PDB file of C-alpha atoms and ligand atoms in Angstrom:
ATOM      1  CA  MET V 234     -15.073  11.072  15.182  1.00  0.00           C
ATOM      2  CA  ASP V 235     -12.608  11.977  17.959  1.00  0.00           C
ATOM      3  CA  LEU V 236     -10.616  14.896  16.584  1.00  0.00           C
ATOM      4  CA  SER V 237      -8.763  15.620  19.833  1.00  0.00           C
ATOM      5  CA  ARG V 238      -5.910  13.277  18.843  1.00  0.00           C
ATOM      6  CA  ALA V 239      -5.745  14.447  15.218  1.00  0.00           C
ATOM      7  CA  ARG V 240      -2.526  15.889  13.826  1.00  0.00           C
ATOM      8  CA  GLU V 241      -1.566  17.334  10.474  1.00  0.00           C
ATOM      9  CA  TYR V 242       0.733  15.408   8.124  1.00  0.00           C
ATOM     10  CA  GLU V 243       2.294  17.041   5.078  1.00  0.00           C
ATOM     11  CA  TRP V 244       2.588  14.876   1.967  1.00  0.00           C
ATOM     12  CA  ASN V 245       5.555  16.021  -0.112  1.00  0.00           C
ATOM     13  CA  GLY V 246       5.424  13.113  -2.518  1.00  0.00           C
ATOM     14  CA  ARG V 247       3.953  13.027  -6.029  1.00  0.00           C
ATOM     15  CA  VAL V 248       1.404  15.793  -6.777  1.00  0.00           C
ATOM     16  CA  GLY V 249       2.062  17.251  -3.312  1.00  0.00           C
ATOM     17  CA  PRO V 250       2.417  19.173  -1.210  1.00  0.00           C
ATOM     18  CA  PHE V 251      -0.920  18.724   0.503  1.00  0.00           C
ATOM     19  CA  THR V 252      -1.859  18.055   4.088  1.00  0.00           C
ATOM     20  CA  ILE V 253      -3.942  15.278   5.552  1.00  0.00           C
ATOM     21  CA  MET V 254      -5.108  14.615   9.090  1.00  0.00           C
ATOM     22  CA  LEU V 255      -4.037  11.502  11.001  1.00  0.00           C
ATOM     23  CA  THR V 256      -4.086  10.008  14.460  1.00  0.00           C
ATOM     24  CA  ASP V 257      -1.863   7.314  15.943  1.00  0.00           C
ATOM     25  CA  GLY V 258      -4.725   4.976  15.012  1.00  0.00           C
ATOM     26  CA  VAL V 259      -4.331   5.669  11.275  1.00  0.00           C
ATOM     27  CA  PHE V 260      -1.477   4.316   9.118  1.00  0.00           C
ATOM     28  CA  GLU V 261       1.028   7.099   8.413  1.00  0.00           C
ATOM     29  CA  PRO V 262       2.331   7.258   4.804  1.00  0.00           C
ATOM     30  CA  THR V 263       5.814   5.760   4.356  1.00  0.00           C
ATOM     31  CA  HIS V 264       8.581   5.410   1.783  1.00  0.00           C
ATOM     32  CA  THR V 265       6.465   2.643   0.247  1.00  0.00           C
ATOM     33  CA  SER V 266       3.551   5.077  -0.200  1.00  0.00           C
ATOM     34  CA  ARG V 267       5.933   7.495  -1.939  1.00  0.00           C
ATOM     35  CA  GLU V 268       7.400   4.870  -4.249  1.00  0.00           C
ATOM     36  CA  VAL V 269       3.961   3.519  -5.196  1.00  0.00           C
ATOM     37  CA  ALA V 270       2.810   7.100  -5.881  1.00  0.00           C
ATOM     38  CA  GLU V 271       5.840   7.696  -8.115  1.00  0.00           C
ATOM     39  CA  GLY V 272       5.021   4.591 -10.149  1.00  0.00           C
ATOM     40  CA  LEU V 273       1.309   5.290 -10.684  1.00  0.00           C
ATOM     41  CA  ASN V 274       0.153   5.777 -14.233  1.00  0.00           C
ATOM     42  CA  ILE V 275      -3.409   7.159 -14.298  1.00  0.00           C
ATOM     43  CA  ASN V 276      -5.182   8.320 -17.434  1.00  0.00           C
ATOM     44  CA  PRO V 277      -7.770  11.102 -17.228  1.00  0.00           C
ATOM     45  CA  GLY V 278     -11.195   9.863 -16.115  1.00  0.00           C
ATOM     46  CA  GLU V 279     -10.077   6.361 -15.124  1.00  0.00           C
ATOM     47  CA  THR V 280     -11.712   4.468 -12.254  1.00  0.00           C
ATOM     48  CA  VAL V 281      -9.295   3.464  -9.493  1.00  0.00           C
ATOM     49  CA  ILE V 282      -9.599   1.124  -6.492  1.00  0.00           C
ATOM     50  CA  ASP V 283      -7.174   1.803  -3.613  1.00  0.00           C
ATOM     51  CA  VAL V 284      -7.174  -1.340  -1.440  1.00  0.00           C
ATOM     52  CA  GLY V 285      -5.896  -0.703   2.089  1.00  0.00           C
ATOM     53  CA  CYS V 286      -6.182   3.045   1.618  1.00  0.00           C
ATOM     54  CA  GLY V 287      -5.275   4.023   5.208  1.00  0.00           C
ATOM     55  CA  SER V 288      -5.422   7.821   5.441  1.00  0.00           C
ATOM     56  CA  GLY V 289      -6.453   7.902   1.777  1.00  0.00           C
ATOM     57  CA  VAL V 290      -3.169   9.406   0.623  1.00  0.00           C
ATOM     58  CA  LEU V 291      -2.789   7.302  -2.555  1.00  0.00           C
ATOM     59  CA  SER V 292      -6.477   7.813  -3.410  1.00  0.00           C
ATOM     60  CA  PHE V 293      -5.811  11.549  -3.319  1.00  0.00           C
ATOM     61  CA  VAL V 294      -2.709  11.177  -5.491  1.00  0.00           C
ATOM     62  CA  ALA V 295      -4.775   9.170  -8.009  1.00  0.00           C
ATOM     63  CA  ALA V 296      -7.544  11.794  -7.959  1.00  0.00           C
ATOM     64  CA  ARG V 297      -5.016  14.605  -8.467  1.00  0.00           C
ATOM     65  CA  LEU V 298      -3.499  12.644 -11.369  1.00  0.00           C
ATOM     66  CA  GLY V 299      -6.904  12.809 -13.072  1.00  0.00           C
ATOM     67  CA  ALA V 300      -8.866   9.718 -11.992  1.00  0.00           C
ATOM     68  CA  GLY V 301     -12.598  10.198 -12.551  1.00  0.00           C
ATOM     69  CA  LYS V 302     -13.590   8.029  -9.570  1.00  0.00           C
ATOM     70  CA  VAL V 303     -11.561   6.484  -6.756  1.00  0.00           C
ATOM     71  CA  TYR V 304     -12.850   3.824  -4.359  1.00  0.00           C
ATOM     72  CA  GLY V 305     -10.791   3.324  -1.190  1.00  0.00           C
ATOM     73  CA  THR V 306     -11.259   0.409   1.193  1.00  0.00           C
ATOM     74  CA  ASP V 307      -9.754  -0.328   4.596  1.00  0.00           C
ATOM     75  CA  VAL V 308     -10.521  -2.652   7.512  1.00  0.00           C
ATOM     76  CA  ASN V 309      -9.470  -0.010  10.016  1.00  0.00           C
ATOM     77  CA  PRO V 310     -12.596   2.022  10.880  1.00  0.00           C
ATOM     78  CA  GLU V 311     -10.513   4.959  12.117  1.00  0.00           C
ATOM     79  CA  GLY V 312      -8.593   5.023   8.829  1.00  0.00           C
ATOM     80  CA  VAL V 313     -11.871   5.058   6.907  1.00  0.00           C
ATOM     81  CA  GLU V 314     -13.229   7.956   8.981  1.00  0.00           C
ATOM     82  CA  PHE V 315     -10.079  10.000   8.467  1.00  0.00           C
ATOM     83  CA  ALA V 316      -9.772   9.141   4.767  1.00  0.00           C
ATOM     84  CA  ARG V 317     -13.343  10.418   4.232  1.00  0.00           C
ATOM     85  CA  TRP V 318     -12.610  13.563   6.195  1.00  0.00           C
ATOM     86  CA  ASN V 319      -9.324  14.091   4.340  1.00  0.00           C
ATOM     87  CA  ALA V 320     -11.111  13.706   0.998  1.00  0.00           C
ATOM     88  CA  ASP V 321     -13.573  16.449   1.985  1.00  0.00           C
ATOM     89  CA  ARG V 322     -10.809  18.712   3.307  1.00  0.00           C
ATOM     90  CA  LEU V 323      -8.981  18.405  -0.031  1.00  0.00           C
ATOM     91  CA  GLY V 324     -12.141  19.111  -2.020  1.00  0.00           C
ATOM     92  CA  LEU V 325     -12.084  15.557  -3.407  1.00  0.00           C
ATOM     93  CA  GLY V 326     -15.185  14.210  -1.665  1.00  0.00           C
ATOM     94  CA  HIS V 327     -17.044  13.986  -4.996  1.00  0.00           C
ATOM     95  CA  VAL V 328     -14.280  11.818  -6.529  1.00  0.00           C
ATOM     96  CA  VAL V 329     -13.078   9.653  -3.612  1.00  0.00           C
ATOM     97  CA  ASP V 330     -15.540   7.174  -2.049  1.00  0.00           C
ATOM     98  CA  VAL V 331     -14.068   5.380   1.002  1.00  0.00           C
ATOM     99  CA  ARG V 332     -15.689   2.195   2.267  1.00  0.00           C
ATOM    100  CA  GLU V 333     -14.987   0.092   5.364  1.00  0.00           C
ATOM    101  CA  GLY V 334     -14.332  -3.605   4.883  1.00  0.00           C
ATOM    102  CA  SER V 335     -11.769  -6.204   3.872  1.00  0.00           C
ATOM    103  CA  LEU V 336     -10.066  -5.989   0.476  1.00  0.00           C
ATOM    104  CA  PHE V 337     -12.775  -5.744  -2.247  1.00  0.00           C
ATOM    105  CA  ASP V 338     -15.696  -6.870  -0.030  1.00  0.00           C
ATOM    106  CA  PRO V 339     -17.305  -3.393   0.034  1.00  0.00           C
ATOM    107  CA  LEU V 340     -17.024  -3.140  -3.780  1.00  0.00           C
ATOM    108  CA  VAL V 341     -19.403  -5.805  -5.063  1.00  0.00           C
ATOM    109  CA  GLY V 342     -19.933  -5.216  -8.794  1.00  0.00           C
ATOM    110  CA  VAL V 343     -17.323  -2.422  -9.036  1.00  0.00           C
ATOM    111  CA  LYS V 344     -14.760  -2.720 -11.856  1.00  0.00           C
ATOM    112  CA  ALA V 345     -11.790  -0.406 -12.259  1.00  0.00           C
ATOM    113  CA  ASP V 346      -9.100   0.481 -14.756  1.00  0.00           C
ATOM    114  CA  VAL V 347      -6.516   0.570 -11.964  1.00  0.00           C
ATOM    115  CA  VAL V 348      -6.056  -1.159  -8.610  1.00  0.00           C
ATOM    116  CA  ILE V 349      -3.562   0.272  -6.134  1.00  0.00           C
ATOM    117  CA  GLY V 350      -2.612  -2.805  -4.106  1.00  0.00           C
ATOM    118  CA  ASP V 351      -0.696  -1.246  -1.205  1.00  0.00           C
ATOM    119  CA  VAL V 352      -2.397  -3.425   1.388  1.00  0.00           C
ATOM    120  CA  SER V 353      -0.511  -4.533   4.524  1.00  0.00           C
ATOM    121  CA  GLY V 354       2.399  -6.807   3.599  1.00  0.00           C
ATOM    122  CA  VAL V 355       4.600  -6.937   6.688  1.00  0.00           C
ATOM    123  CA  PRO V 356       4.708 -10.143   8.788  1.00  0.00           C
ATOM    124  CA  ASP V 357       2.522  -9.908  11.897  1.00  0.00           C
ATOM    125  CA  ASP V 358       5.478 -10.437  14.270  1.00  0.00           C
ATOM    126  CA  ILE V 359       7.503  -7.591  12.691  1.00  0.00           C
ATOM    127  CA  ALA V 360       4.411  -5.377  12.699  1.00  0.00           C
ATOM    128  CA  ALA V 361       3.964  -6.088  16.415  1.00  0.00           C
ATOM    129  CA  VAL V 362       7.533  -5.070  17.341  1.00  0.00           C
ATOM    130  CA  SER V 363       7.519  -2.044  15.024  1.00  0.00           C
ATOM    131  CA  GLY V 364       4.102  -0.645  15.881  1.00  0.00           C
ATOM    132  CA  TRP V 365       3.769   0.348  12.204  1.00  0.00           C
ATOM    133  CA  PHE V 366       0.229  -0.978  11.856  1.00  0.00           C
ATOM    134  CA  PRO V 367      -2.352   0.775  14.029  1.00  0.00           C
ATOM    135  CA  GLY V 368      -5.020  -1.658  15.161  1.00  0.00           C
ATOM    136  CA  GLY V 369      -2.753  -4.599  14.280  1.00  0.00           C
ATOM    137  CA  PHE V 370      -4.005  -4.861  10.679  1.00  0.00           C
ATOM    138  CA  SER V 371      -0.760  -6.379   9.338  1.00  0.00           C
ATOM    139  CA  GLY V 372       0.035  -8.759   6.491  1.00  0.00           C
ATOM    140  CA  GLY V 373      -0.323 -12.252   8.010  1.00  0.00           C
ATOM    141  CA  PRO V 374       2.322 -14.646   9.444  1.00  0.00           C
ATOM    142  CA  THR V 375       4.746 -14.221   6.504  1.00  0.00           C
ATOM    143  CA  GLY V 376       3.488 -10.843   5.272  1.00  0.00           C
ATOM    144  CA  SER V 377       2.309 -12.488   2.055  1.00  0.00           C
ATOM    145  CA  GLU V 378      -1.116 -13.753   3.121  1.00  0.00           C
ATOM    146  CA  VAL V 379      -3.029 -10.444   2.844  1.00  0.00           C
ATOM    147  CA  PRO V 380      -1.348  -9.336  -0.441  1.00  0.00           C
ATOM    148  CA  VAL V 381      -1.932 -12.788  -1.988  1.00  0.00           C
ATOM    149  CA  ALA V 382      -5.629 -12.674  -0.995  1.00  0.00           C
ATOM    150  CA  MET V 383      -5.782  -9.176  -2.483  1.00  0.00           C
ATOM    151  CA  LEU V 384      -4.218 -10.382  -5.758  1.00  0.00           C
ATOM    152  CA  GLN V 385      -6.579 -13.349  -6.010  1.00  0.00           C
ATOM    153  CA  ALA V 386      -9.604 -11.080  -5.590  1.00  0.00           C
ATOM    154  CA  ALA V 387      -8.297  -8.247  -7.780  1.00  0.00           C
ATOM    155  CA  GLU V 388      -8.805  -9.871 -11.179  1.00  0.00           C
ATOM    156  CA  ALA V 389     -12.602  -9.787 -10.841  1.00  0.00           C
ATOM    157  CA  HIS V 390     -12.451  -6.035 -10.180  1.00  0.00           C
ATOM    158  CA  LEU V 391     -10.227  -5.061 -13.112  1.00  0.00           C
ATOM    159  CA  VAL V 392     -11.398  -4.398 -16.667  1.00  0.00           C
ATOM    160  CA  PRO V 393      -9.525  -6.184 -19.501  1.00  0.00           C
ATOM    161  CA  GLY V 394      -6.187  -4.401 -19.917  1.00  0.00           C
ATOM    162  CA  GLY V 395      -6.502  -3.053 -16.366  1.00  0.00           C
ATOM    163  CA  ARG V 396      -3.406  -2.324 -14.274  1.00  0.00           C
ATOM    164  CA  LEU V 397      -2.492  -3.214 -10.711  1.00  0.00           C
ATOM    165  CA  TYR V 398       0.282  -1.400  -8.837  1.00  0.00           C
ATOM    166  CA  LEU V 399       1.936  -3.746  -6.368  1.00  0.00           C
ATOM    167  CA  PRO V 400       4.672  -3.053  -3.811  1.00  0.00           C
ATOM    168  CA  THR V 401       6.707  -6.090  -2.755  1.00  0.00           C
ATOM    169  CA  GLY V 402       9.609  -6.310  -0.333  1.00  0.00           C
ATOM    170  CA  SER V 403      12.312  -8.578   1.024  1.00  0.00           C
ATOM    171  CA  ILE V 404      10.775  -7.876   4.445  1.00  0.00           C
ATOM    172  CA  GLN V 405       7.935 -10.291   3.554  1.00  0.00           C
ATOM    173  CA  ASP V 406       7.702 -13.655   1.783  1.00  0.00           C
ATOM    174  CA  GLU V 407       8.150 -11.786  -1.494  1.00  0.00           C
ATOM    175  CA  ASN V 408       8.409 -14.947  -3.615  1.00  0.00           C
ATOM    176  CA  ALA V 409       4.916 -16.002  -2.520  1.00  0.00           C
ATOM    177  CA  VAL V 410       3.494 -12.586  -3.474  1.00  0.00           C
ATOM    178  CA  LEU V 411       5.269 -12.570  -6.852  1.00  0.00           C
ATOM    179  CA  ALA V 412       4.182 -16.172  -7.597  1.00  0.00           C
ATOM    180  CA  ALA V 413       0.544 -15.229  -6.913  1.00  0.00           C
ATOM    181  CA  ALA V 414       0.884 -12.155  -9.138  1.00  0.00           C
ATOM    182  CA  ARG V 415       2.483 -14.178 -11.972  1.00  0.00           C
ATOM    183  CA  LYS V 416      -0.407 -16.675 -11.887  1.00  0.00           C
ATOM    184  CA  ILE V 417      -2.742 -13.820 -12.808  1.00  0.00           C
ATOM    185  CA  PHE V 418      -0.572 -11.441 -14.839  1.00  0.00           C
ATOM    186  CA  ASP V 419       1.991 -13.924 -16.239  1.00  0.00           C
ATOM    187  CA  ASP V 420       4.806 -11.991 -17.947  1.00  0.00           C
ATOM    188  CA  ARG V 421       2.858  -8.715 -18.052  1.00  0.00           C
ATOM    189  CA  MET V 422       4.632  -7.488 -14.911  1.00  0.00           C
ATOM    190  CA  GLN V 423       7.043  -4.612 -15.131  1.00  0.00           C
ATOM    191  CA  GLN V 424       9.242  -3.492 -12.261  1.00  0.00           C
ATOM    192  CA  LEU V 425       8.882   0.288 -11.970  1.00  0.00           C
ATOM    193  CA  ARG V 426      10.774   1.179  -8.823  1.00  0.00           C
ATOM    194  CA  GLU V 427      13.422  -0.270  -6.511  1.00  0.00           C
ATOM    195  CA  ARG V 428      14.828   1.096  -3.288  1.00  0.00           C
ATOM    196  CA  LEU V 429      16.872  -0.131  -0.351  1.00  0.00           C
ATOM    197  CA  LEU V 430      15.421   1.022   2.950  1.00  0.00           C
ATOM    198  CA  PRO V 431      16.953   0.766   6.425  1.00  0.00           C
ATOM    199  CA  LEU V 432      15.285  -1.309   9.086  1.00  0.00           C
ATOM    200  CA  PRO V 433      15.345   0.469  12.466  1.00  0.00           C
ATOM    201  CA  THR V 434      17.952  -1.208  14.715  1.00  0.00           C
ATOM    202  CA  LYS V 435      15.381  -2.135  17.360  1.00  0.00           C
ATOM    203  CA  ILE V 436      13.451  -4.128  14.752  1.00  0.00           C
ATOM    204  CA  GLY V 437      16.451  -5.503  12.832  1.00  0.00           C
ATOM    205  CA  GLU V 438      17.944  -6.934  16.004  1.00  0.00           C
ATOM    206  CA  SER V 439      14.712  -8.384  17.369  1.00  0.00           C
ATOM    207  CA  ALA V 440      14.322 -12.124  17.877  1.00  0.00           C
ATOM    208  CA  VAL V 441      11.311 -12.188  15.528  1.00  0.00           C
ATOM    209  CA  VAL V 442      13.320 -10.759  12.617  1.00  0.00           C
ATOM    210  CA  ARG V 443      16.148 -13.207  13.274  1.00  0.00           C
ATOM    211  CA  ALA V 444      13.669 -16.110  13.279  1.00  0.00           C
ATOM    212  CA  LEU V 445      12.077 -14.922  10.001  1.00  0.00           C
ATOM    213  CA  MET V 446      15.542 -14.542   8.439  1.00  0.00           C
ATOM    214  CA  ASP V 447      16.625 -17.991   9.636  1.00  0.00           C
ATOM    215  CA  SER V 448      13.516 -19.559   8.108  1.00  0.00           C
ATOM    216  CA  GLY V 449      14.192 -17.775   4.796  1.00  0.00           C
ATOM    217  CA  VAL V 450      10.937 -15.768   4.802  1.00  0.00           C
ATOM    218  CA  VAL V 451      12.700 -12.416   5.123  1.00  0.00           C
ATOM    219  CA  ARG V 452      15.910 -11.519   3.280  1.00  0.00           C
ATOM    220  CA  LEU V 453      17.767  -8.521   4.609  1.00  0.00           C
ATOM    221  CA  ILE V 454      20.998  -6.974   3.371  1.00  0.00           C
ATOM    222  CA  ARG V 455      23.688  -6.124   5.893  1.00  0.00           C
ATOM    223  CA  ARG V 456      25.734  -2.949   5.254  1.00  0.00           C
ATOM    224  CA  GLY V 457      28.126  -2.458   8.147  1.00  0.00           C
ATOM    225  CA  SER V 458      25.983  -2.256  11.247  1.00  0.00           C
ATOM    226  CA  ARG V 459      22.844  -1.516   9.234  1.00  0.00           C
ATOM    227  CA  LEU V 460      20.189  -3.897   7.986  1.00  0.00           C
ATOM    228  CA  LEU V 461      18.404  -2.927   4.791  1.00  0.00           C
ATOM    229  CA  TRP V 462      15.393  -4.334   2.988  1.00  0.00           C
ATOM    230  CA  ARG V 463      14.605  -4.045  -0.707  1.00  0.00           C
ATOM    231  CA  LEU V 464      11.333  -2.489  -1.840  1.00  0.00           C
ATOM    232  CA  ARG V 465      10.090  -2.954  -5.399  1.00  0.00           C
ATOM    233  CA  VAL V 466       6.996  -1.582  -7.119  1.00  0.00           C
ATOM    234  CA  TRP V 467       5.401  -3.460 -10.009  1.00  0.00           C
ATOM    235  CA  GLU V 468       2.922  -2.560 -12.707  1.00  0.00           C
ATOM    236  CA  CYS V 469       0.894  -5.692 -13.491  1.00  0.00           C
ATOM    237  CA  THR V 470      -1.378  -5.586 -16.539  1.00  0.00           C
ATOM    238  CA  LEU V 471      -4.250  -7.866 -17.554  1.00  0.00           C
ATOM    239  CA  PRO V 472      -4.448  -8.899 -21.207  1.00  0.00           C
ATOM    240  CA  PRO V 473      -6.742  -6.733 -23.347  1.00  0.00           C
ATOM    241  CA  ALA V 474     -10.227  -8.032 -24.217  1.00  0.00           C
TER     242      ALA V 474
HETATM  243  C1  SAM I 229       0.819  -0.372   4.260  1.00  0.00           C
HETATM  244  S1  SAM I 229      -0.655   0.439   4.778  1.00  0.00           S
HETATM  245  C2  SAM I 229      -0.882   1.531   3.380  1.00  0.00           C
HETATM  246  C3  SAM I 229      -1.878   2.628   3.583  1.00  0.00           C
HETATM  247  C4  SAM I 229      -1.874   3.681   2.480  1.00  0.00           C
HETATM  248  N1  SAM I 229      -1.972   3.079   1.179  1.00  0.00           N
HETATM  249  C5  SAM I 229      -0.641   4.528   2.560  1.00  0.00           C
HETATM  250  O1  SAM I 229       0.149   4.520   1.621  1.00  0.00           O
HETATM  251  O2  SAM I 229      -0.454   5.208   3.574  1.00  0.00           O
HETATM  252  C6  SAM I 229      -1.811  -0.847   4.534  1.00  0.00           C
HETATM  253  C7  SAM I 229      -3.250  -0.563   4.913  1.00  0.00           C
HETATM  254  O3  SAM I 229      -3.991  -1.783   4.646  1.00  0.00           O
HETATM  255  C8  SAM I 229      -5.005  -1.907   5.624  1.00  0.00           C
HETATM  256  N2  SAM I 229      -5.443  -3.316   5.614  1.00  0.00           N
HETATM  257  C9  SAM I 229      -4.878  -4.385   6.206  1.00  0.00           C
HETATM  258  N3  SAM I 229      -5.579  -5.506   5.933  1.00  0.00           N
HETATM  259  C10 SAM I 229      -6.610  -5.128   5.121  1.00  0.00           C
HETATM  260  C11 SAM I 229      -7.680  -5.823   4.491  1.00  0.00           C
HETATM  261  N4  SAM I 229      -7.847  -7.140   4.637  1.00  0.00           N
HETATM  262  N5  SAM I 229      -8.550  -5.120   3.742  1.00  0.00           N
HETATM  263  C12 SAM I 229      -8.412  -3.772   3.591  1.00  0.00           C
HETATM  264  N6  SAM I 229      -7.418  -3.046   4.176  1.00  0.00           N
HETATM  265  C13 SAM I 229      -6.528  -3.725   4.925  1.00  0.00           C
HETATM  266  C14 SAM I 229      -4.377  -1.407   6.906  1.00  0.00           C
HETATM  267  O4  SAM I 229      -5.346  -1.042   7.853  1.00  0.00           O
HETATM  268  C15 SAM I 229      -3.534  -0.222   6.378  1.00  0.00           C
HETATM  269  O5  SAM I 229      -4.269   0.963   6.445  1.00  0.00           O
END
């Protein structure tokens, strides 16, 4: 592991403060991470899967909220390395098990009470102009493809009555993500959080954002000279056995 580029990041969100180590090759926690963390409901001893764990920040929040076991997965090898290191630094190495691979692929046979589904959900073209996704691991052409694949695979990894925490946004094809979630969870979806977030001018005024708005994939709100997008966090629950 190349530590020469590592820097400290302080998490001041739920159950913080604590510090984690990052590089420019590891996804840095965002407002979405904070809002998902605020919405999490973890009972003592529960098993949690954190899909697209990045630095591991939400795995650590889940562990600090009392999870008995947390499995993190990410396709970004550098993220996986740092998430493992961060778990050890925080004294959570015995609780948090981070595995490299896509979605639930590294978790054959693992079932959880909770899935944290904060996997990449920003359209590839917006990710490319923003530089938000180190390694280019973004959400697919409309930002819905990776979250929808995650949702379709999640059911097999949740126990009856299990819960999935899902961020959605008007910066992606949100209707496609919500339709996929409703197919699995039906009306057992509760909106927990909502926030309007500014889109940096450079991104809001880019040709790719204009094209995605024109095609109806992305729906932004104009407030004066600012463009905002709406983030929502959902708790989706499977029926009991
Ligand atoms: C929006 S970031 C969230 C990271 C972390 N949850 C946080 O709050 O900082 C999404 C993460 O999903 C990862 N990712 C993208 N596609 C993936 C896939 N198919 N399987 C697993 N992880 C993926 C990215 O590498 C990135 O670390």
